[in-house]
Coordinates of C-alpha atoms in Angstrom, one line a residue:
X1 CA -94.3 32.4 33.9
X2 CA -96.9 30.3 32.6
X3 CA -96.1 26.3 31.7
X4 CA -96.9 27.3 28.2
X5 CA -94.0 30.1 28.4
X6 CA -91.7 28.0 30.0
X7 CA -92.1 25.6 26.9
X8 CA -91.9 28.3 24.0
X9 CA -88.9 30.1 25.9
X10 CA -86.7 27.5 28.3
X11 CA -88.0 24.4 25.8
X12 CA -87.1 25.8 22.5
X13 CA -83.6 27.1 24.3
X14 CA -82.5 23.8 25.4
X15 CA -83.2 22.1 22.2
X16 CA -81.6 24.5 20.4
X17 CA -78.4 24.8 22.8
X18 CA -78.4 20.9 22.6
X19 CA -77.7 20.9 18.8
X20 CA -81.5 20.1 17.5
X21 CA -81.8 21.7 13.9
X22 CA -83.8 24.4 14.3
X23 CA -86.9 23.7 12.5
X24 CA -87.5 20.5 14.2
X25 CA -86.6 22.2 17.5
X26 CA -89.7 24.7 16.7
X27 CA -92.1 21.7 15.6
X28 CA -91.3 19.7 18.9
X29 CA -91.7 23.3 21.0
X30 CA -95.2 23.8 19.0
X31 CA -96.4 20.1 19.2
X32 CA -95.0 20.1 23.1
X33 CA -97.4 23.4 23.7
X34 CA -100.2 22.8 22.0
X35 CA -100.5 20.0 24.4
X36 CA -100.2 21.7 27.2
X37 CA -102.9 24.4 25.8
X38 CA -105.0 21.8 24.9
X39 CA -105.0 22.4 21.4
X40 CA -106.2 19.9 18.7
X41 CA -102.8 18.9 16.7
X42 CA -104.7 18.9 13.5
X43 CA -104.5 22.8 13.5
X44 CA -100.1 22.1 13.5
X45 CA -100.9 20.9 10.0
X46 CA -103.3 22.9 8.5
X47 CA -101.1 25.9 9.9
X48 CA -98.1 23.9 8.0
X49 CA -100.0 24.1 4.6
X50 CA -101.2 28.0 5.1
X51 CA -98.0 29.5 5.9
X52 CA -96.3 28.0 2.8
X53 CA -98.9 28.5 0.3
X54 CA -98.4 32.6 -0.6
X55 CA -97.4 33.7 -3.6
X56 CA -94.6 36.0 -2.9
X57 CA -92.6 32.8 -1.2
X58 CA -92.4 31.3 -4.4
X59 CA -89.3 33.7 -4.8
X60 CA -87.4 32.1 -2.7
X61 CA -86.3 28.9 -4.6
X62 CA -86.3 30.6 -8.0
X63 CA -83.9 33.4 -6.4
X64 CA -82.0 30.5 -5.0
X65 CA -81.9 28.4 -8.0
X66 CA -80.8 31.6 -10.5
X67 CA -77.9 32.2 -8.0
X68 CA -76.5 28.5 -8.8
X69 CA -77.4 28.6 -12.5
X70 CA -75.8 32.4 -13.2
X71 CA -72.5 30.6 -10.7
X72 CA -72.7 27.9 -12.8
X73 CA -72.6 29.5 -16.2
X74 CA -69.9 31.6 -15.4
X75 CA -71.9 35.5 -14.5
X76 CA -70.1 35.3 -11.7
X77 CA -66.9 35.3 -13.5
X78 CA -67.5 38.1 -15.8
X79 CA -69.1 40.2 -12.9
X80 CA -65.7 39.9 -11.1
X81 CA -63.9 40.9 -14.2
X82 CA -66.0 44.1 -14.9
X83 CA -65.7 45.2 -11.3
X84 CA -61.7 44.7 -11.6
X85 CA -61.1 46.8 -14.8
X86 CA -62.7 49.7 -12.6
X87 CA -61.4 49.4 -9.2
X88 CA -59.2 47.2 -9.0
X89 CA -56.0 49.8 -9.4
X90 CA -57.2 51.6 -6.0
X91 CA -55.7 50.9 -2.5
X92 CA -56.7 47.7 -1.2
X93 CA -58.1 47.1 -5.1
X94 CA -58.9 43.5 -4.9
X95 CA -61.3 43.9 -1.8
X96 CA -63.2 46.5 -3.9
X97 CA -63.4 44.4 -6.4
X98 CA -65.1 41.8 -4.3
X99 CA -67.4 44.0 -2.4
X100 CA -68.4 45.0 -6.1
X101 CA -68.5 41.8 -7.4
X102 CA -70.5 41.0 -5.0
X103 CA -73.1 44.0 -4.9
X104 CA -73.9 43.2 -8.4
X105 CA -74.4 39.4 -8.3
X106 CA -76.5 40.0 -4.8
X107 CA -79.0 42.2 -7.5
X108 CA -79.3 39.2 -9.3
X109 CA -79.6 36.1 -6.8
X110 CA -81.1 37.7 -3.7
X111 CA -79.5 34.9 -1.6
X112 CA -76.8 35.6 0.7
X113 CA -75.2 32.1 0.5
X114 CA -75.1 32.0 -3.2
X115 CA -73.4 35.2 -3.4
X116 CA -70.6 34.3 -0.5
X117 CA -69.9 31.2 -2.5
X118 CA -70.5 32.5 -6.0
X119 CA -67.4 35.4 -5.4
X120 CA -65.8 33.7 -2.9
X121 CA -64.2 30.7 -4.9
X122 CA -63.1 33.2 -7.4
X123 CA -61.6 36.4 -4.9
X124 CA -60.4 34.3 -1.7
X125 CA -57.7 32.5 -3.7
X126 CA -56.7 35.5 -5.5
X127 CA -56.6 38.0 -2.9
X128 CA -54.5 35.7 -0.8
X129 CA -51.8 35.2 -4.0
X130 CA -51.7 39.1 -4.1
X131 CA -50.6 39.5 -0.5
X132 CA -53.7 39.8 2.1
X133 CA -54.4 37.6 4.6
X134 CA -56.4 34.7 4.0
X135 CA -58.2 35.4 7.3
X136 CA -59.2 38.5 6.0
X137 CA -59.7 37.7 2.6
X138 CA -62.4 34.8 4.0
X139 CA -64.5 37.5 6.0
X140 CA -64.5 40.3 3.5
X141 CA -66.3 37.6 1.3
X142 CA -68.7 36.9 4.3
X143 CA -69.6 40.6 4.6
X144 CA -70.0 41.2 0.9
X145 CA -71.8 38.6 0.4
X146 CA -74.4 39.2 3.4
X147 CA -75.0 42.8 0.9
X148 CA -77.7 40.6 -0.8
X149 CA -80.3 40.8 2.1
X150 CA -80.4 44.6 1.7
X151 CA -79.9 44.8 -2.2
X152 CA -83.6 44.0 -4.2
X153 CA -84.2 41.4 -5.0
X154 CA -83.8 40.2 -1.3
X155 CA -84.9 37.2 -0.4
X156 CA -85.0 38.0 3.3
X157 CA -87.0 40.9 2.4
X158 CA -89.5 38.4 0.6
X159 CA -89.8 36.7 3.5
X160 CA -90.1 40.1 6.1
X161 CA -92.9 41.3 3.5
X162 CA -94.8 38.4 4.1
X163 CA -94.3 37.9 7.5
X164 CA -95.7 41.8 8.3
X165 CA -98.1 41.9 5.2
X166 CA -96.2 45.2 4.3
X167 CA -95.3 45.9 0.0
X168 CA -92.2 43.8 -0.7
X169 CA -91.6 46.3 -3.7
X170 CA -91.5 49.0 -1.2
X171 CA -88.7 47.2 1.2
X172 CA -87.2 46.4 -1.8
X173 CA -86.8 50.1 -2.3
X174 CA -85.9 50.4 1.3
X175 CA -83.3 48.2 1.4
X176 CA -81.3 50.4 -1.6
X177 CA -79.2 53.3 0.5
X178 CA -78.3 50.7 3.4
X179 CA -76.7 48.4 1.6
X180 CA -75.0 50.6 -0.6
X181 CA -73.5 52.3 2.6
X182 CA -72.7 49.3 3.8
X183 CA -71.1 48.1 0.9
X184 CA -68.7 51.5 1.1
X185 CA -68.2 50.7 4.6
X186 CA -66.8 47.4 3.6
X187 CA -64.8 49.4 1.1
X188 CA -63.2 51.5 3.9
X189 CA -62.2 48.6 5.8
X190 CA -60.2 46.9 2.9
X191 CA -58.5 50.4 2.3
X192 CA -57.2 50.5 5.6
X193 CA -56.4 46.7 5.7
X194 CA -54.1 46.8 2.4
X195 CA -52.5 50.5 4.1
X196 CA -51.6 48.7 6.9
X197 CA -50.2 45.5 5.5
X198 CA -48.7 47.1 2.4
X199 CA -50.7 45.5 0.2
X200 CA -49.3 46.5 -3.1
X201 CA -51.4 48.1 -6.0
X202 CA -52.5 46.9 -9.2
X203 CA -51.4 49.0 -12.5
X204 CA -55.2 50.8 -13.4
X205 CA -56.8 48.8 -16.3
X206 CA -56.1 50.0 -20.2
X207 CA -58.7 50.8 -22.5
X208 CA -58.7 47.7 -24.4
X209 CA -59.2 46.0 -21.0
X210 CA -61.7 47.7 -20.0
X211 CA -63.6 47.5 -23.3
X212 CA -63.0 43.6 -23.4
X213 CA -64.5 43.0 -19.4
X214 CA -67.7 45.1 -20.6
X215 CA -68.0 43.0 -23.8
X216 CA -67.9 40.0 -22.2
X217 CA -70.0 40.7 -19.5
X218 CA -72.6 42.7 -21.0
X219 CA -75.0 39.9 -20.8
X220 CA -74.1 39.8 -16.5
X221 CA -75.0 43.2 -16.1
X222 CA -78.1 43.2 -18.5
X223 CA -79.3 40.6 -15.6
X224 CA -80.4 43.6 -12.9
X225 CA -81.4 45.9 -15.2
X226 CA -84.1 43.3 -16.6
X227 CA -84.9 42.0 -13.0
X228 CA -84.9 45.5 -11.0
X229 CA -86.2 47.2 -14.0
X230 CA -88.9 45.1 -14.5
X231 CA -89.9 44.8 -11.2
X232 CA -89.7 48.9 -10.9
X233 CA -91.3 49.6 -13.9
X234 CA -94.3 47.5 -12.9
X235 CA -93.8 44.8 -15.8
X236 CA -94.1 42.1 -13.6
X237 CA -94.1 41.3 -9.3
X238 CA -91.2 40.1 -7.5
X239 CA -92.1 36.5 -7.7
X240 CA -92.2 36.6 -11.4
X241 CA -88.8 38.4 -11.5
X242 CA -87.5 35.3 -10.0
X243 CA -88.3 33.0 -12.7
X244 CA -86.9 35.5 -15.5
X245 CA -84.1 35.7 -13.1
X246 CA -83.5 32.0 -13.7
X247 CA -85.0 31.8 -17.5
X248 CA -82.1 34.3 -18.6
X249 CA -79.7 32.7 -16.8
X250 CA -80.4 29.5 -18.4
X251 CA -80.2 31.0 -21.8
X252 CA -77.0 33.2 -21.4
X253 CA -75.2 30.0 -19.8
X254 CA -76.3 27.6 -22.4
X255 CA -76.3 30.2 -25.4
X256 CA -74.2 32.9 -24.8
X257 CA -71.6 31.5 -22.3
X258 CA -72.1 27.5 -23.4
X259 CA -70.4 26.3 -19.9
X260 CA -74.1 25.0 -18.5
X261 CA -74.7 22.0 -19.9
X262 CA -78.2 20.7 -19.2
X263 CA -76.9 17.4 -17.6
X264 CA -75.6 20.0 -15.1
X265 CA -79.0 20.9 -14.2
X266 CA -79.8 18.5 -11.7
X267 CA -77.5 19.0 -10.1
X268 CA -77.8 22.5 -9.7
X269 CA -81.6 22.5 -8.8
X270 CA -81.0 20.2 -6.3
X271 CA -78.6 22.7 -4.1
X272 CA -80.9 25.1 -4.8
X273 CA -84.0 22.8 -3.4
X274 CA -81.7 22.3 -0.3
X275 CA -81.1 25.4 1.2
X276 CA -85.0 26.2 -0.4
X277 CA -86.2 23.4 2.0
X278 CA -84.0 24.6 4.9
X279 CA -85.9 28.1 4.7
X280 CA -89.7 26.6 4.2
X281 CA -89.5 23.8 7.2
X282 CA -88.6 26.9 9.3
X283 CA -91.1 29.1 8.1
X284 CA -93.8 26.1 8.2
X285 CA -92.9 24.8 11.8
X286 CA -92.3 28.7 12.9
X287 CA -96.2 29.3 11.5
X288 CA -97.4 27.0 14.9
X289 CA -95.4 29.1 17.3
X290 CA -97.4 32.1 16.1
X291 CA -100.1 30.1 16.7
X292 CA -99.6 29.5 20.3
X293 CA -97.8 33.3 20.3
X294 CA -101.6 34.6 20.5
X295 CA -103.0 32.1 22.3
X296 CA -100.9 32.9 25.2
X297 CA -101.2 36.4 24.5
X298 CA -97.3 36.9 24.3
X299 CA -97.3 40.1 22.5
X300 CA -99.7 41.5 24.4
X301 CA -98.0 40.9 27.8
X302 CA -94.5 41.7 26.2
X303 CA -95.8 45.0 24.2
X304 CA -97.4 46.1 27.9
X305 CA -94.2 45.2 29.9
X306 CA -92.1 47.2 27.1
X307 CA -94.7 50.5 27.3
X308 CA -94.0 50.5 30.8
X309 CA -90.6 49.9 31.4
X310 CA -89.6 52.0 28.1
X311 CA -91.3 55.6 27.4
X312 CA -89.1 56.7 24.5
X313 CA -88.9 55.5 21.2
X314 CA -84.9 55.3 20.6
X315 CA -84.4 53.0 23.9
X316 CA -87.2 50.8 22.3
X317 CA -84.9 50.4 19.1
X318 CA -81.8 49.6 21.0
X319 CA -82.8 46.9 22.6
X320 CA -84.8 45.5 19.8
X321 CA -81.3 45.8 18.3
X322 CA -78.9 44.4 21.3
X323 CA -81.5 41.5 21.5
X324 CA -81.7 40.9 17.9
X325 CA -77.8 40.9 17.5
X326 CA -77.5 38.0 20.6
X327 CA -80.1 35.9 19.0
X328 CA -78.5 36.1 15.5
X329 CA -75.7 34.9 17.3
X330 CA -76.6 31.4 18.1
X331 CA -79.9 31.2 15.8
X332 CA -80.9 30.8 12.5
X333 CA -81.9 34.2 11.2
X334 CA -84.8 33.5 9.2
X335 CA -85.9 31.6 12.4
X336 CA -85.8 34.8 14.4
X337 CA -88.0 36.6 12.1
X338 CA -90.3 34.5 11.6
X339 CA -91.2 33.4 15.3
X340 CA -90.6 36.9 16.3
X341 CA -92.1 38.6 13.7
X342 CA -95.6 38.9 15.4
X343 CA -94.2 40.3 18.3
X344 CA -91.7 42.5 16.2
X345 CA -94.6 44.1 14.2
X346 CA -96.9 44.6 17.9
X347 CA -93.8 46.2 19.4
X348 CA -93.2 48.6 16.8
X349 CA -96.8 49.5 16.2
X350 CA -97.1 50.9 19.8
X351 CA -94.2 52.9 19.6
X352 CA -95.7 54.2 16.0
X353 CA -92.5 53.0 14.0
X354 CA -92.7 53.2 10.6
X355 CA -93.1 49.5 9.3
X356 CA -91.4 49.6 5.8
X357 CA -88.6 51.3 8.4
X358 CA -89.0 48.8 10.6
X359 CA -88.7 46.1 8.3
X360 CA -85.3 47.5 7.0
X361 CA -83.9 47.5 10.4
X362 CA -84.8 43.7 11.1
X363 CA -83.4 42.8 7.4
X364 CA -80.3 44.7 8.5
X365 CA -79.7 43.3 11.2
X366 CA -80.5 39.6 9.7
X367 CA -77.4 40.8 7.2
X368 CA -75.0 41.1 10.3
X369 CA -76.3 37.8 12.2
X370 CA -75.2 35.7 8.4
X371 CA -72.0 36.7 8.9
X372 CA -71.5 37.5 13.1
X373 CA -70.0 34.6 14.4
X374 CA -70.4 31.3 15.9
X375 CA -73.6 30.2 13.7
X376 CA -73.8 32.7 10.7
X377 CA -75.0 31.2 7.9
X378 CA -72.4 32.7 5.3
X379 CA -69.3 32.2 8.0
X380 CA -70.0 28.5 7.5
X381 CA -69.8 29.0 3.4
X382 CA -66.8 31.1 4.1
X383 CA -65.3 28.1 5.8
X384 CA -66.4 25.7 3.5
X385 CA -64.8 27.2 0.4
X386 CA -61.3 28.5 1.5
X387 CA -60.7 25.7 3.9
X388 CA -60.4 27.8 7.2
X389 CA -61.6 27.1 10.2
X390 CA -64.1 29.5 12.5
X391 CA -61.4 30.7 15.0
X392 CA -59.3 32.2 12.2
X393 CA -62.5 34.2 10.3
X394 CA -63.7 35.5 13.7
X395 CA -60.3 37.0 14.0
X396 CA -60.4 38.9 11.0
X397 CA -64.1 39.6 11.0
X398 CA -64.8 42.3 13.6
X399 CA -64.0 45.4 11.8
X400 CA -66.1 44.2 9.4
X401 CA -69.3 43.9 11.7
X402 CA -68.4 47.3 13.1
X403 CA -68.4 48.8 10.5
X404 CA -72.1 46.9 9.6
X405 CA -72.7 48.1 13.3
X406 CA -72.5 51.8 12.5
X407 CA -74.4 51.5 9.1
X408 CA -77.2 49.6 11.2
X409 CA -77.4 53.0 14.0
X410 CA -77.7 55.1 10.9
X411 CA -80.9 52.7 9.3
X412 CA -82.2 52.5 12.7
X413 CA -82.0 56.5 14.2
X414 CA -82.8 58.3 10.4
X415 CA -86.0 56.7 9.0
X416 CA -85.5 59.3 6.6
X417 CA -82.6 57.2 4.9
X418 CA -84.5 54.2 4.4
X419 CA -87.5 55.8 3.8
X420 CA -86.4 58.7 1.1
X421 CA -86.3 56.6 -2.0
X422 CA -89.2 54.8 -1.1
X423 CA -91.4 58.0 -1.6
X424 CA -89.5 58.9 -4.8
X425 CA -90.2 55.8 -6.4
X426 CA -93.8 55.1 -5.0

C-alpha cells in the first residue's frame, strides 16, 4: 500500500483504538494525508464549510431538538400510556408496550438517542418492578429505541440521502416495512423472555381506560400524522417537517400539557446542540477523507479488487454486511457512513444495486451498530439511565441483535420489501 493508504487506514485505526474522539481522529488522518499528497490545507477548510452547508442537514438538530422538547413536555408519557391500554394485557405486555412506545415517538424525533432515553426512564423502572430482569429490561429499550433510524423521519436516513444524493422522501418510504418488522421481531423476543421467566400478565385495559389514554394523548399522536403526513402529502420537505416537529411540540408542552416552561428551554436546546455538534464535526472532518478518498483513487482500486475476487451479487452484500457490522462495533456509526459512503455508493453501482435499496441496508445496519456492543451509541444511554453497567446489557442483548440480524438478511436479499412501498407512494 501506498503511504497515503497506510495513513487513511493504519493512522485513522490507531487513533481511534487509542481513544481519540472520532472526529478529531478523522481531521488529524485528513490534515496528516493531505501532507503527504501534497495538498494545499486551505482545501480541509473550504471542504469543512461545503459539506455542512445543505439544506436537508438542517434536520438534524431540529429532529434532535423536538425529541427533547416532546420528552420534556411530557409526549413521551402519554405515548407510553396509549401503547399500554392496548397491549399491555398480552404476554410479556410491558415489553410491547415499549417497543410501541417507542415506534411512535421514533416517528416523531427521528433520533435514536432521544427515543432510548425518552422511553427508557419511563419503561426500565417499571418493567423491572413488574418482574423482568433489569438486564433485559435495559436492552429491549436499546433495541426499540435504535427503531428510529428506519422509521421516517430518520435522521440517519437524512444523513444517507445526502451523502448518496439519492430522495430522502423516498428512503424515508424505504425505511417503513424494516422497521416495522423489526419492531415485531423485538416483540417476539419479549414474548418468549416473559414465557420463560413467568413474567405475570397484566388484567387487559377497561373501556374507560382506554378512552382516557386516547384523550390525553390525542395531541402525541396528532404529532406523526402532521409530520409524516405533511411530508407525504407534499405540504412541505423533510427539513421543514423538522421545525413543525419542534413548533408543535413547543405549543402542546407549554399550552396543552403546561409542564415546559420556557426557562426550561435552554436547557433543552443545549442537549440537543450537543449531540447536533457531535454529528456535524464528523460529517465536516469526514468531508476531507472523501477528499483524499479520490485522490488516491480508493474506490476505484477497491471496486476493481471486489469485481474480481467477487462475481455474484449476494456475496458482495454479505461482506458489505460482515464488514459493516465489525466496524459498527468499535466506531461511530454516522462515522462509517460518511467516510465510506463514497466507496459504499461505487461498490454498489458496479454490482447494479438498487440505491434507495442500498441505502436501507446501510441505515439498517447503522440501527444494529447503536445498539451492538462495546461502542453503540444507545448502549451508552441505556447505561446512563438505569445505572447498569456494559457487561450486564451485553448479556441480555444478543437475542435482540439476532433477531435485528435476520430482519437485516431479509432487507438485504428481497429488494422487493424495501422497495414495494416506495413505488406505491411515488
Amino acid at each position: 500500500m501506498s503511504a497515503l493508504a497506510w495513513m487513511l487506514s493504519a493512522g485513522f485505526g490507531s487513533l481511534v483504538v487509542i481513544g481519540v474522539p472520532f472526529a478529531f481522529a478523522i481531521g488529524l488522518v485528513v490534515v496528516g494525508a493531505l501532507w503527504i499528497a501534497d495538498i494545499d490545507l486551505i482545501l480541509l477548510s473550504q471542504s469543512f464549510v461545503a459539506s455542512t452547508q445543505s439544506f436537508s442537514l438542517l434536520a438534524i438538530p431540529f429532529f434532535m431538538l423536538a425529541g427533547e422538547l416532546m420528552s420534556a413536555g411530557g409526549l413521551s408519557e402519554r405515548l407510553v400510556r396509549v401503547a399500554d391500554v392496548f397491549v399491555r394485557h398480552l404476554t410479556g405486555g410491558l415489553g410491547h408496550v415499549t417497543v410501541v412506545a417507542a415506534l411512535i415517538f421514533a416517528t416523531i424525533s427521528g433520533s435514536a438517542p432521544a427515543t432510548t432515553a425518552a422511553i427508557g426512564a419511563i419503561m426500565i423502572p417499571v418493567m423491572t418492578q413488574r418482574g423482568y430482569q433489569r438486564g433485559f429490561a435495559v436492552a429491549l429499550v436499546v433495541c426499540a429505541g435504535v427503531l428510529a433510524p428506519l422509521i421516517p423521519p430518520s435522521i440517519a436516513f437524512v444523513i444517507w440521502g445526502v451523502i448518496a444524493e439519492q430522495s430522502i422522501s423516498r428512503l424515508f418510504t424505504a425505511g417503513i416495512l424494516p422497521g416495522l418488522l423489526m419492531a415485531i421481531s423485538l416483540m417476539i423476543i419479549c414474548y418468549l423472555h416473559a414465557k420463560r421467566h413467568k413474567v405475570a400478565t397484566i388484567p387487559r385495559a377497561t373501556f374507560a381506560e382506554v378512552r382516557d389514554a386516547l384523550r390525553g394523548g390525542i395531541w402525541a399522536l396528532l404529532a406523526p400524522v402532521i409530520v409524516l403526513g405533511g411530508i407525504y402529502g407534499g405540504i412541505f420537505t423533510p427539513t421543514e417537517a423538522s421545525v413543525v416537529s419542534c413548533v408543535y411540540a413547543i405549543f402542546v408542552g407549554t399550552v396543552i400539557e403546561r409542564r415546559l416552561k420556557l426557562n426550561d428551554l435552554p436547557a433543552i436546546v443545549w442537549r440537543a446542540l450537543s449531540v447536533t455538534a457531535i454529528i456535524m464535526s464528523i460529517i465536516a472532518f469526514s468531508s476531507g477523507f472523501g477528499i483524499i478518498v479520490a485522490q488516491a483513487q480508493l474506490a476505484h482500486h477497491l471496486t476493481e479488487w471486489l469485481t474480481a475476487h467477487i462475481h455474484e451479487k449476494w456475496q458482495m452484500l454479505l461482506a458489505l454486511n460482515v464488514m459493516f457490522m465489525l466496524l459498527a462495533a468499535i466506531m461511530d456509526e454516522i462515522a462509517i457512513m460518511v467516510v465510506l459512503g463514497p466507496l459504499l455508493m461505487a461498490i454498489a453501482a458496479s454490482f447494479q444495486v438498487d440505491p434507495i435499496h442500498f441505502g436501507t441496508i446501510i441505515v439498517t445496519n447503522v440501527a444494529m451498530g447503536m445498539a451492538t456492543p462495546p461502542v453503540g451509541y444507545c448502549l451508552f444511554v441505556g447505561m446512563a439511565v438505569s445505572g447498569l453497567k456494559l457487561g450486564e446489557v451485553t448479556r441480555a442483548i444478543w437475542p435482540c441483535i439476532l433477531a435485528m440480524f435476520a430482519v437485516l438478511m431479509l432487507v438485504t436479499y428481497v429488494p422487493a420489501f424495501t422497495l414495494v412501498l416506495q413505488d406505491v407512494l411515488h
